[in-house]
One Martini backbone bead per residue (centre of mass of N, CA, C, O) as a GRO file, in nm:
protein
  112
    1MET     BB    1   3.164   2.993   0.923
    2GLU     BB    2   3.371   2.875   0.699
    3GLU     BB    3   3.667   2.915   0.564
    4LEU     BB    4   3.749   3.012   0.232
    5SER     BB    5   3.951   2.843   0.009
    6PHE     BB    6   4.099   2.743  -0.275
    7ASP     BB    7   4.111   2.437  -0.190
    8LYS     BB    8   3.783   2.438  -0.107
    9LEU     BB    9   3.619   2.513  -0.363
   10PRO     BB   10   3.527   2.247  -0.501
   11LYS     BB   11   3.357   2.147  -0.258
   12ALA     BB   12   3.170   2.393  -0.240
   13VAL     BB   13   3.051   2.371  -0.524
   14ALA     BB   14   2.941   2.085  -0.497
   15ARG     BB   15   2.752   2.148  -0.259
   16LEU     BB   16   2.585   2.363  -0.404
   17ARG     BB   17   2.483   2.187  -0.634
   18ASN     BB   18   2.333   1.984  -0.456
   19GLU     BB   19   2.143   2.191  -0.323
   20VAL     BB   20   2.011   2.295  -0.583
   21SER     BB   21   1.903   2.022  -0.679
   22GLU     BB   22   1.723   1.976  -0.431
   23ILE     BB   23   1.547   2.225  -0.466
   24LYS     BB   24   1.438   2.152  -0.743
   25ARG     BB   25   1.308   1.884  -0.664
   26ILE     BB   26   1.112   2.001  -0.455
   27LEU     BB   27   0.965   2.200  -0.643
   28LEU     BB   28   0.866   1.992  -0.851
   29GLN     BB   29   0.710   1.816  -0.653
   30HIS     BB   30   0.520   2.040  -0.553
   31GLN     BB   31   0.399   2.109  -0.831
   32GLU     BB   32   0.273   1.821  -0.876
   33GLU     BB   33   0.095   1.818  -0.604
   34THR     BB   34  -0.020   2.109  -0.705
   35PRO     BB   35  -0.280   2.167  -0.860
   36GLU     BB   36  -0.448   2.349  -1.060
   37LYS     BB   37  -0.687   2.570  -1.034
   38ASP     BB   38  -0.997   2.617  -1.108
   39GLN     BB   39  -1.178   2.827  -1.350
   40LEU     BB   40  -1.420   3.060  -1.440
   41PHE     BB   41  -1.520   3.188  -1.755
   42SER     BB   42  -1.601   3.417  -1.955
   43VAL     BB   43  -1.601   3.520  -2.266
   44LYS     BB   44  -1.401   3.752  -2.224
   45GLU     BB   45  -1.192   3.591  -2.054
   46ALA     BB   46  -1.138   3.372  -2.265
   47ALA     BB   47  -1.036   3.563  -2.484
   48THR     BB   48  -0.800   3.670  -2.321
   49PHE     BB   49  -0.662   3.399  -2.256
   50LEU     BB   50  -0.650   3.319  -2.582
   51GLU     BB   51  -0.608   3.569  -2.765
   52VAL     BB   52  -0.903   3.652  -2.865
   53SER     BB   53  -1.198   3.718  -2.982
   54VAL     BB   54  -1.525   3.712  -2.908
   55PRO     BB   55  -1.631   3.612  -3.187
   56THR     BB   56  -1.446   3.363  -3.189
   57ILE     BB   57  -1.574   3.221  -2.952
   58TYR     BB   58  -1.857   3.199  -3.075
   59GLY     BB   59  -1.763   3.028  -3.315
   60TYR     BB   60  -1.659   2.786  -3.154
   61VAL     BB   61  -1.930   2.724  -3.020
   62GLN     BB   62  -2.105   2.684  -3.274
   63ARG     BB   63  -1.885   2.450  -3.380
   64LYS     BB   64  -1.790   2.277  -3.135
   65GLN     BB   65  -1.456   2.350  -3.056
   66ILE     BB   66  -1.527   2.420  -2.750
   67PRO     BB   67  -1.531   2.410  -2.420
   68VAL     BB   68  -1.863   2.432  -2.269
   69MET     BB   69  -2.094   2.614  -2.057
   70LYS     BB   70  -2.453   2.627  -1.979
   71LYS     BB   71  -2.628   2.892  -1.786
   72HIS     BB   72  -2.872   3.097  -1.818
   73LYS     BB   73  -2.756   3.208  -2.104
   74LYS     BB   74  -2.462   3.134  -2.015
   75LEU     BB   75  -2.114   3.130  -2.059
   76TYR     BB   76  -1.865   2.879  -1.969
   77PHE     BB   77  -1.511   2.844  -1.878
   78SER     BB   78  -1.259   2.625  -1.828
   79LYS     BB   79  -0.935   2.653  -1.775
   80LEU     BB   80  -0.846   2.352  -1.792
   81GLU     BB   81  -0.998   2.293  -2.058
   82LEU     BB   82  -0.851   2.505  -2.229
   83ILE     BB   83  -0.572   2.388  -2.195
   84GLY     BB   84  -0.642   2.113  -2.318
   85TRP     BB   85  -0.734   2.226  -2.591
   86ILE     BB   86  -0.466   2.349  -2.669
   87LYS     BB   87  -0.297   2.077  -2.652
   88THR     BB   88  -0.438   1.938  -2.904
   89GLY     BB   89  -0.259   2.143  -3.103
   90ARG     BB   90  -0.002   1.999  -3.086
   91LYS     BB   91   0.309   1.980  -3.224
   92LYS     BB   92   0.539   1.780  -3.343
   93THR     BB   93   0.847   1.691  -3.340
   94LEU     BB   94   1.094   1.556  -3.519
   95VAL     BB   95   1.180   1.358  -3.300
   96GLU     BB   96   0.900   1.233  -3.246
   97ILE     BB   97   0.850   1.134  -3.533
   98GLN     BB   98   1.102   0.954  -3.554
   99GLU     BB   99   1.030   0.770  -3.314
  100GLU     BB  100   0.767   0.662  -3.437
  101VAL     BB  101   0.890   0.540  -3.689
  102ASP     BB  102   1.091   0.351  -3.551
  103HIS     BB  103   0.879   0.195  -3.388
  104SER     BB  104   0.709   0.099  -3.628
  105LEU     BB  105   0.936  -0.053  -3.777
  106ALA     BB  106   1.009  -0.245  -3.543
  107THR     BB  107   0.728  -0.376  -3.523
  108LYS     BB  108   0.710  -0.484  -3.817
  109LYS     BB  109   0.965  -0.667  -3.806
  110ARG     BB  110   0.854  -0.862  -3.584
  111ARG     BB  111   0.603  -0.967  -3.754
  112VAL     BB  112   0.773  -1.085  -4.012
   0.00000   0.00000   0.00000
């Protein structure tokens, strides 16, 4: 390993930054390439995963508010479907709302 002096410090820091950036890029790429494995949950496991009570899960099922599968009088929940269901309740940020408004106004101006 090369001796590090004060004069060589900026180059060494720049090289380290580049290497860390490359490691981040590789990790993110790998994360995108390996999708999360699906898993089936029981009612109790789904309640634990969603951090709600078991009766709340049954209420969601009765009102057809949650994705569920039924086989032989048992209920099963897909982890990936539950994650998707949770994401449907996502609230938009003020920035996203403003961008939508700006886009809508720009589109209407072009039509007029």
